[in-house]
PDB file of C-alpha atoms in Angstrom:
ATOM      1  CA  MET A   1      -0.060  -0.028  -0.003  1.00 92.00           C
ATOM      2  CA  ARG A   2       1.245   3.371  -0.852  1.00 96.00           C
ATOM      3  CA  LYS A   3       1.705   5.809   2.067  1.00 97.00           C
ATOM      4  CA  ALA A   4      -0.422   8.970   1.840  1.00 98.00           C
ATOM      5  CA  GLY A   5       0.807  12.372   2.937  1.00 98.00           C
ATOM      6  CA  LEU A   6      -2.344  14.381   3.998  1.00 98.00           C
ATOM      7  CA  ILE A   7      -2.172  18.131   4.470  1.00 98.00           C
ATOM      8  CA  GLY A   8      -5.172  18.818   6.773  1.00 98.00           C
ATOM      9  CA  GLY A   9      -6.502  21.109   9.480  1.00 97.00           C
ATOM     10  CA  MET A  10      -8.124  23.595   6.915  1.00 96.00           C
ATOM     11  CA  SER A  11     -10.406  23.104   8.744  1.00 96.00           C
ATOM     12  CA  TRP A  12     -10.031  20.221  11.223  1.00 96.00           C
ATOM     13  CA  GLU A  13     -13.774  19.788  10.868  1.00 95.00           C
ATOM     14  CA  SER A  14     -13.469  18.564   7.288  1.00 95.00           C
ATOM     15  CA  THR A  15     -10.266  16.708   7.868  1.00 97.00           C
ATOM     16  CA  LEU A  16     -12.100  14.264  10.281  1.00 96.00           C
ATOM     17  CA  PRO A  17     -14.274  12.857   7.475  1.00 97.00           C
ATOM     18  CA  TYR A  18     -11.183  12.455   5.191  1.00 98.00           C
ATOM     19  CA  TYR A  19      -9.528  10.092   7.718  1.00 97.00           C
ATOM     20  CA  ARG A  20     -12.743   8.067   8.338  1.00 98.00           C
ATOM     21  CA  ILE A  21     -13.635   7.688   4.705  1.00 98.00           C
ATOM     22  CA  ILE A  22     -10.192   6.698   3.564  1.00 98.00           C
ATOM     23  CA  ASN A  23      -9.996   4.117   6.345  1.00 98.00           C
ATOM     24  CA  GLU A  24     -13.490   2.866   5.610  1.00 98.00           C
ATOM     25  CA  GLU A  25     -12.781   2.435   1.871  1.00 98.00           C
ATOM     26  CA  ILE A  26      -9.467   0.607   2.430  1.00 98.00           C
ATOM     27  CA  ASN A  27     -11.123  -1.759   4.886  1.00 98.00           C
ATOM     28  CA  LYS A  28     -14.178  -2.344   2.707  1.00 97.00           C
ATOM     29  CA  ALA A  29     -11.825  -3.229  -0.215  1.00 96.00           C
ATOM     30  CA  LEU A  30      -9.249  -5.311   1.667  1.00 96.00           C
ATOM     31  CA  GLY A  31     -11.088  -6.570   4.629  1.00 97.00           C
ATOM     32  CA  GLU A  32      -9.756  -8.086   7.892  1.00 97.00           C
ATOM     33  CA  LEU A  33      -8.070  -5.270   9.945  1.00 98.00           C
ATOM     34  CA  TYR A  34      -6.653  -3.323   6.935  1.00 97.00           C
ATOM     35  CA  SER A  35      -6.483   0.517   7.470  1.00 97.00           C
ATOM     36  CA  ALA A  36      -4.820   3.433   5.957  1.00 97.00           C
ATOM     37  CA  ASP A  37      -1.019   3.892   5.897  1.00 97.00           C
ATOM     38  CA  CYS A  38      -0.935   7.604   6.055  1.00 97.00           C
ATOM     39  CA  ILE A  39       0.662  10.665   7.661  1.00 98.00           C
ATOM     40  CA  LEU A  40      -1.255  13.756   8.499  1.00 98.00           C
ATOM     41  CA  HIS A  41       0.240  17.128   8.785  1.00 98.00           C
ATOM     42  CA  SER A  42      -2.455  19.255  10.324  1.00 98.00           C
ATOM     43  CA  ILE A  43      -1.946  22.991  10.002  1.00 97.00           C
ATOM     44  CA  ASN A  44      -3.118  25.716  12.485  1.00 97.00           C
ATOM     45  CA  PHE A  45      -5.963  27.165  10.316  1.00 97.00           C
ATOM     46  CA  GLN A  46      -5.932  30.442  12.258  1.00 96.00           C
ATOM     47  CA  GLU A  47      -2.508  31.355  10.567  1.00 96.00           C
ATOM     48  CA  ILE A  48      -4.077  30.571   7.147  1.00 97.00           C
ATOM     49  CA  GLU A  49      -7.409  32.327   7.578  1.00 95.00           C
ATOM     50  CA  SER A  50      -6.118  35.374   9.204  1.00 95.00           C
ATOM     51  CA  THR A  51      -3.691  36.056   6.343  1.00 97.00           C
ATOM     52  CA  ILE A  52      -5.661  35.026   3.239  1.00 96.00           C
ATOM     53  CA  SER A  53      -8.612  37.186   4.387  1.00 92.00           C
ATOM     54  CA  LYS A  54      -6.213  40.119   3.874  1.00 94.00           C
ATOM     55  CA  GLY A  55      -5.075  38.996   0.457  1.00 93.00           C
ATOM     56  CA  ASN A  56      -1.748  37.624   1.732  1.00 96.00           C
ATOM     57  CA  TRP A  57      -0.994  34.127   0.466  1.00 97.00           C
ATOM     58  CA  ASP A  58       2.751  34.006   1.294  1.00 97.00           C
ATOM     59  CA  VAL A  59       2.011  32.474   4.795  1.00 97.00           C
ATOM     60  CA  SER A  60      -0.198  29.730   3.242  1.00 97.00           C
ATOM     61  CA  ASN A  61       2.301  28.932   0.480  1.00 97.00           C
ATOM     62  CA  SER A  62       5.002  28.677   3.105  1.00 97.00           C
ATOM     63  CA  LEU A  63       3.043  26.594   5.560  1.00 97.00           C
ATOM     64  CA  LEU A  64       1.761  24.203   2.874  1.00 98.00           C
ATOM     65  CA  SER A  65       5.145  23.846   1.169  1.00 98.00           C
ATOM     66  CA  GLN A  66       6.854  23.087   4.497  1.00 97.00           C
ATOM     67  CA  ALA A  67       4.107  20.613   5.222  1.00 98.00           C
ATOM     68  CA  ALA A  68       4.597  18.765   1.911  1.00 98.00           C
ATOM     69  CA  ALA A  69       8.408  18.693   2.370  1.00 97.00           C
ATOM     70  CA  SER A  70       8.031  17.172   5.916  1.00 97.00           C
ATOM     71  CA  LEU A  71       5.574  14.563   4.571  1.00 98.00           C
ATOM     72  CA  GLU A  72       8.140  13.520   1.843  1.00 98.00           C
ATOM     73  CA  LYS A  73      10.854  13.455   4.370  1.00 97.00           C
ATOM     74  CA  ALA A  74       8.647  11.154   6.618  1.00 97.00           C
ATOM     75  CA  GLY A  75       8.282   8.749   3.802  1.00 97.00           C
ATOM     76  CA  ALA A  76       4.848   9.662   2.026  1.00 98.00           C
ATOM     77  CA  ASP A  77       4.553   8.391  -1.399  1.00 97.00           C
ATOM     78  CA  PHE A  78       2.183  11.103  -2.477  1.00 98.00           C
ATOM     79  CA  ILE A  79       0.396  14.321  -1.275  1.00 98.00           C
ATOM     80  CA  ALA A  80      -3.277  15.094  -0.880  1.00 98.00           C
ATOM     81  CA  ILE A  81      -4.533  18.514   0.267  1.00 98.00           C
ATOM     82  CA  CYS A  82      -7.699  18.195   2.333  1.00 98.00           C
ATOM     83  CA  SER A  83      -9.076  21.503   1.245  1.00 97.00           C
ATOM     84  CA  ASN A  84     -10.283  23.031  -2.077  1.00 98.00           C
ATOM     85  CA  THR A  85      -9.190  26.527  -1.592  1.00 97.00           C
ATOM     86  CA  MET A  86      -5.596  25.545  -0.509  1.00 98.00           C
ATOM     87  CA  HIS A  87      -4.992  23.940  -3.979  1.00 98.00           C
ATOM     88  CA  LYS A  88      -4.180  27.518  -4.921  1.00 97.00           C
ATOM     89  CA  CYS A  89      -0.787  26.791  -3.148  1.00 98.00           C
ATOM     90  CA  ILE A  90       0.123  23.883  -5.514  1.00 97.00           C
ATOM     91  CA  PRO A  91       2.703  25.946  -7.498  1.00 96.00           C
ATOM     92  CA  SER A  92       4.602  26.784  -4.318  1.00 97.00           C
ATOM     93  CA  ILE A  93       4.262  23.181  -3.033  1.00 97.00           C
ATOM     94  CA  ALA A  94       5.685  21.822  -6.342  1.00 95.00           C
ATOM     95  CA  GLU A  95       8.861  23.876  -5.738  1.00 94.00           C
ATOM     96  CA  LYS A  96       9.498  21.982  -2.396  1.00 93.00           C
ATOM     97  CA  THR A  97       8.593  18.388  -3.403  1.00 94.00           C
ATOM     98  CA  HIS A  98       8.627  16.114  -6.345  1.00 91.00           C
ATOM     99  CA  LEU A  99       5.835  13.974  -4.877  1.00 97.00           C
ATOM    100  CA  PRO A 100       2.723  13.639  -7.087  1.00 97.00           C
ATOM    101  CA  ILE A 101      -0.267  15.617  -5.769  1.00 98.00           C
ATOM    102  CA  LEU A 102      -3.693  13.945  -6.026  1.00 98.00           C
ATOM    103  CA  HIS A 103      -5.778  16.846  -7.117  1.00 98.00           C
ATOM    104  CA  ILE A 104      -9.300  17.286  -5.730  1.00 98.00           C
ATOM    105  CA  VAL A 105     -10.659  18.744  -8.900  1.00 98.00           C
ATOM    106  CA  ASP A 106      -9.497  15.934 -11.103  1.00 98.00           C
ATOM    107  CA  ALA A 107     -11.275  13.267  -8.737  1.00 97.00           C
ATOM    108  CA  THR A 108     -14.379  15.495  -9.012  1.00 98.00           C
ATOM    109  CA  ILE A 109     -14.203  15.761 -12.788  1.00 98.00           C
ATOM    110  CA  ASP A 110     -14.060  11.912 -13.084  1.00 96.00           C
ATOM    111  CA  GLU A 111     -17.135  11.617 -10.912  1.00 97.00           C
ATOM    112  CA  MET A 112     -19.044  14.300 -12.841  1.00 97.00           C
ATOM    113  CA  LYS A 113     -18.354  12.747 -16.197  1.00 96.00           C
ATOM    114  CA  SER A 114     -19.384   9.382 -15.048  1.00 96.00           C
ATOM    115  CA  ASN A 115     -22.706  10.942 -14.070  1.00 95.00           C
ATOM    116  CA  LYS A 116     -22.959  12.805 -17.523  1.00 95.00           C
ATOM    117  CA  ILE A 117     -22.755  16.184 -15.871  1.00 96.00           C
ATOM    118  CA  SER A 118     -21.566  18.964 -18.388  1.00 95.00           C
ATOM    119  CA  GLU A 119     -22.581  22.090 -16.346  1.00 96.00           C
ATOM    120  CA  ALA A 120     -22.170  22.767 -12.656  1.00 97.00           C
ATOM    121  CA  LEU A 121     -22.677  25.433  -9.997  1.00 98.00           C
ATOM    122  CA  LEU A 122     -19.464  25.954  -8.041  1.00 98.00           C
ATOM    123  CA  LEU A 123     -19.894  26.550  -4.390  1.00 98.00           C
ATOM    124  CA  GLY A 124     -16.858  27.236  -2.107  1.00 98.00           C
ATOM    125  CA  THR A 125     -14.985  29.999  -0.545  1.00 98.00           C
ATOM    126  CA  LYS A 126     -14.887  33.303  -2.502  1.00 97.00           C
ATOM    127  CA  PHE A 127     -11.318  32.447  -3.491  1.00 97.00           C
ATOM    128  CA  THR A 128     -12.498  29.026  -5.089  1.00 97.00           C
ATOM    129  CA  MET A 129     -15.514  30.705  -6.703  1.00 98.00           C
ATOM    130  CA  GLU A 130     -13.845  33.797  -8.086  1.00 97.00           C
ATOM    131  CA  GLU A 131     -10.371  32.846  -8.934  1.00 96.00           C
ATOM    132  CA  ALA A 132      -9.114  30.524 -11.703  1.00 96.00           C
ATOM    133  CA  PHE A 133      -6.969  27.901  -9.862  1.00 96.00           C
ATOM    134  CA  ASN A 134      -9.700  25.308  -9.627  1.00 97.00           C
ATOM    135  CA  LYS A 135     -12.360  26.800 -11.892  1.00 96.00           C
ATOM    136  CA  GLU A 136     -10.197  26.676 -14.984  1.00 96.00           C
ATOM    137  CA  ARG A 137      -9.340  23.026 -14.375  1.00 97.00           C
ATOM    138  CA  PHE A 138     -13.030  22.100 -14.580  1.00 98.00           C
ATOM    139  CA  GLN A 139     -13.561  24.214 -17.680  1.00 97.00           C
ATOM    140  CA  ASN A 140     -10.508  22.769 -19.377  1.00 97.00           C
ATOM    141  CA  ALA A 141     -12.110  19.343 -18.863  1.00 97.00           C
ATOM    142  CA  GLY A 142     -15.258  20.544 -20.729  1.00 97.00           C
ATOM    143  CA  ILE A 143     -17.361  21.334 -17.776  1.00 97.00           C
ATOM    144  CA  LYS A 144     -19.210  24.657 -17.792  1.00 97.00           C
ATOM    145  CA  ILE A 145     -18.859  26.397 -14.520  1.00 98.00           C
ATOM    146  CA  ILE A 146     -21.509  28.705 -13.088  1.00 97.00           C
ATOM    147  CA  ILE A 147     -20.920  30.979 -10.058  1.00 97.00           C
ATOM    148  CA  PRO A 148     -23.476  32.766  -7.983  1.00 98.00           C
ATOM    149  CA  THR A 149     -23.869  36.567  -7.782  1.00 98.00           C
ATOM    150  CA  LEU A 150     -21.522  38.663  -5.657  1.00 98.00           C
ATOM    151  CA  SER A 151     -23.843  38.904  -2.674  1.00 98.00           C
ATOM    152  CA  GLU A 152     -24.570  35.116  -2.930  1.00 98.00           C
ATOM    153  CA  ARG A 153     -20.868  34.450  -2.919  1.00 98.00           C
ATOM    154  CA  GLN A 154     -20.245  36.494   0.110  1.00 98.00           C
ATOM    155  CA  ARG A 155     -23.108  34.734   1.965  1.00 98.00           C
ATOM    156  CA  ILE A 156     -21.702  31.277   1.004  1.00 98.00           C
ATOM    157  CA  HIS A 157     -18.250  32.234   1.997  1.00 98.00           C
ATOM    158  CA  ASP A 158     -19.284  33.756   5.374  1.00 98.00           C
ATOM    159  CA  ILE A 159     -21.347  30.588   6.369  1.00 98.00           C
ATOM    160  CA  ILE A 160     -18.234  28.527   5.686  1.00 98.00           C
ATOM    161  CA  PHE A 161     -15.846  30.446   7.866  1.00 97.00           C
ATOM    162  CA  SER A 162     -18.333  31.742  10.612  1.00 97.00           C
ATOM    163  CA  GLU A 163     -20.295  28.381  10.999  1.00 98.00           C
ATOM    164  CA  LEU A 164     -18.986  25.345   9.156  1.00 97.00           C
ATOM    165  CA  CYS A 165     -15.301  25.626  10.058  1.00 96.00           C
ATOM    166  CA  LYS A 166     -16.456  25.874  13.721  1.00 96.00           C
ATOM    167  CA  GLY A 167     -18.813  22.948  13.392  1.00 95.00           C
ATOM    168  CA  ILE A 168     -21.950  24.977  13.608  1.00 97.00           C
ATOM    169  CA  ILE A 169     -24.708  23.585  11.456  1.00 97.00           C
ATOM    170  CA  THR A 170     -28.045  25.361  11.087  1.00 98.00           C
ATOM    171  CA  ASP A 171     -31.173  24.704   9.273  1.00 98.00           C
ATOM    172  CA  LYS A 172     -31.186  28.393   8.022  1.00 98.00           C
ATOM    173  CA  SER A 173     -27.903  28.088   6.373  1.00 98.00           C
ATOM    174  CA  LYS A 174     -28.917  24.673   4.800  1.00 98.00           C
ATOM    175  CA  GLU A 175     -31.895  26.407   3.301  1.00 98.00           C
ATOM    176  CA  ILE A 176     -29.817  29.293   1.957  1.00 98.00           C
ATOM    177  CA  TYR A 177     -27.448  26.970   0.264  1.00 98.00           C
ATOM    178  CA  LYS A 178     -30.391  24.799  -1.155  1.00 98.00           C
ATOM    179  CA  GLU A 179     -32.131  27.942  -2.523  1.00 98.00           C
ATOM    180  CA  ILE A 180     -28.947  28.891  -4.433  1.00 98.00           C
ATOM    181  CA  ILE A 181     -28.486  25.463  -5.777  1.00 98.00           C
ATOM    182  CA  TYR A 182     -32.118  25.263  -7.033  1.00 97.00           C
ATOM    183  CA  LYS A 183     -31.880  28.667  -8.463  1.00 97.00           C
ATOM    184  CA  TYR A 184     -28.877  27.758 -10.851  1.00 97.00           C
ATOM    185  CA  CYS A 185     -29.216  23.992 -11.488  1.00 95.00           C
ATOM    186  CA  ILE A 186     -32.073  23.877 -13.922  1.00 92.00           C
ATOM    187  CA  ASN A 187     -30.666  21.737 -16.709  1.00 85.00           C
ATOM    188  CA  LYS A 188     -30.887  17.934 -16.584  1.00 85.00           C
ATOM    189  CA  HIS A 189     -27.117  17.645 -17.083  1.00 89.00           C
ATOM    190  CA  SER A 190     -26.349  20.165 -14.408  1.00 94.00           C
ATOM    191  CA  GLY A 191     -25.296  19.712 -10.879  1.00 97.00           C
ATOM    192  CA  ALA A 192     -23.738  21.373  -7.873  1.00 98.00           C
ATOM    193  CA  ILE A 193     -20.089  21.117  -6.824  1.00 98.00           C
ATOM    194  CA  LEU A 194     -19.672  21.302  -3.142  1.00 98.00           C
ATOM    195  CA  GLY A 195     -16.296  22.923  -3.748  1.00 97.00           C
ATOM    196  CA  CYS A 196     -15.380  23.513  -0.152  1.00 97.00           C
ATOM    197  CA  THR A 197     -14.599  20.541   2.049  1.00 97.00           C
ATOM    198  CA  GLU A 198     -16.773  21.874   4.756  1.00 97.00           C
ATOM    199  CA  ILE A 199     -20.015  22.235   2.697  1.00 98.00           C
ATOM    200  CA  GLY A 200     -20.733  18.477   2.964  1.00 97.00           C
ATOM    201  CA  LEU A 201     -21.239  19.011   6.531  1.00 96.00           C
ATOM    202  CA  LEU A 202     -24.300  21.070   5.696  1.00 97.00           C
ATOM    203  CA  ILE A 203     -25.666  19.658   2.375  1.00 97.00           C
ATOM    204  CA  GLN A 204     -25.821  15.948   1.590  1.00 97.00           C
ATOM    205  CA  GLN A 205     -27.436  14.218  -1.464  1.00 97.00           C
ATOM    206  CA  ASP A 206     -30.347  12.958   0.554  1.00 96.00           C
ATOM    207  CA  CYS A 207     -31.583  16.461   1.388  1.00 95.00           C
ATOM    208  CA  ILE A 208     -31.708  17.745  -2.195  1.00 96.00           C
ATOM    209  CA  GLU A 209     -32.967  16.626  -5.517  1.00 95.00           C
ATOM    210  CA  ILE A 210     -30.270  18.199  -7.598  1.00 96.00           C
ATOM    211  CA  PRO A 211     -27.057  16.049  -8.099  1.00 97.00           C
ATOM    212  CA  VAL A 212     -24.397  17.377  -5.669  1.00 98.00           C
ATOM    213  CA  PHE A 213     -20.738  16.416  -5.759  1.00 98.00           C
ATOM    214  CA  ASP A 214     -19.162  16.455  -2.380  1.00 98.00           C
ATOM    215  CA  THR A 215     -15.424  16.972  -2.966  1.00 98.00           C
ATOM    216  CA  THR A 216     -14.567  15.720   0.457  1.00 98.00           C
ATOM    217  CA  ILE A 217     -16.142  12.336  -0.203  1.00 98.00           C
ATOM    218  CA  ILE A 218     -15.007  12.014  -3.790  1.00 98.00           C
ATOM    219  CA  HIS A 219     -11.461  13.064  -2.955  1.00 98.00           C
ATOM    220  CA  ALA A 220     -11.065  10.814   0.083  1.00 98.00           C
ATOM    221  CA  LYS A 221     -12.400   7.877  -1.943  1.00 98.00           C
ATOM    222  CA  LYS A 222      -9.955   8.564  -4.752  1.00 98.00           C
ATOM    223  CA  ILE A 223      -7.134   8.676  -2.298  1.00 98.00           C
ATOM    224  CA  ALA A 224      -8.064   5.346  -0.840  1.00 98.00           C
ATOM    225  CA  ARG A 225      -8.293   3.816  -4.380  1.00 97.00           C
ATOM    226  CA  TYR A 226      -4.881   5.217  -5.265  1.00 97.00           C
ATOM    227  CA  MET A 227      -3.350   3.687  -2.170  1.00 97.00           C
ATOM    228  CA  ILE A 228      -4.980   0.336  -2.840  1.00 95.00           C
ATOM    229  CA  ASN A 229      -4.147   0.107  -6.432  1.00 88.00           C
ATOM    230  CA  HIS A 230      -0.496   0.414  -5.484  1.00 64.00           C
ATOM    231  CA  THR A 231      -0.331  -2.370  -3.011  1.00 48.00           C
TER     232      THR A 231
END
């Protein structure tokens, strides 16, 4: 089994399901007492959030690059970043390690294409929704990306940081997200990308009729398969 190097803590609320899902998938596939051979480098999210909110990505680039280098030194065979937004740091990470990075968008694209989804509403932090680092990757794969209005993006972003990252789940916020999803996903080949690893704490497929793609679940399962396929 390949050893996974996980960069987590962004937030720890969404890193928890990563660890659980990876281990569940490996045990489901291999049985007995098999579990994940992995190393987790959990970053202090306060250092991240307090700087990126001011437009300063130098701290994040440094912290994630150092984390990747430490995971390589500890014997990891590949890197997985347990966050959508922090994939923005991949160019800096690539300067510090030659390990492959299992990209969250690539895993999600595969899942969407298998479900014949060609158009998707992208939900996430304002960085993920507004900047190109993940959005263009979807578009280059032939998936049309829709983003909400400016005020909707701010509301989505605020709920992530003020509630979901703190483990606060409310019916009011769930209804806000569902209303936005129903507003934009009107095509039979459209769906919603839960493009922040915390959103799955609020929205699950069984609470909405529109196809939703929870990047946490999709990414974690892809990580497990990658580890198993290299036993």
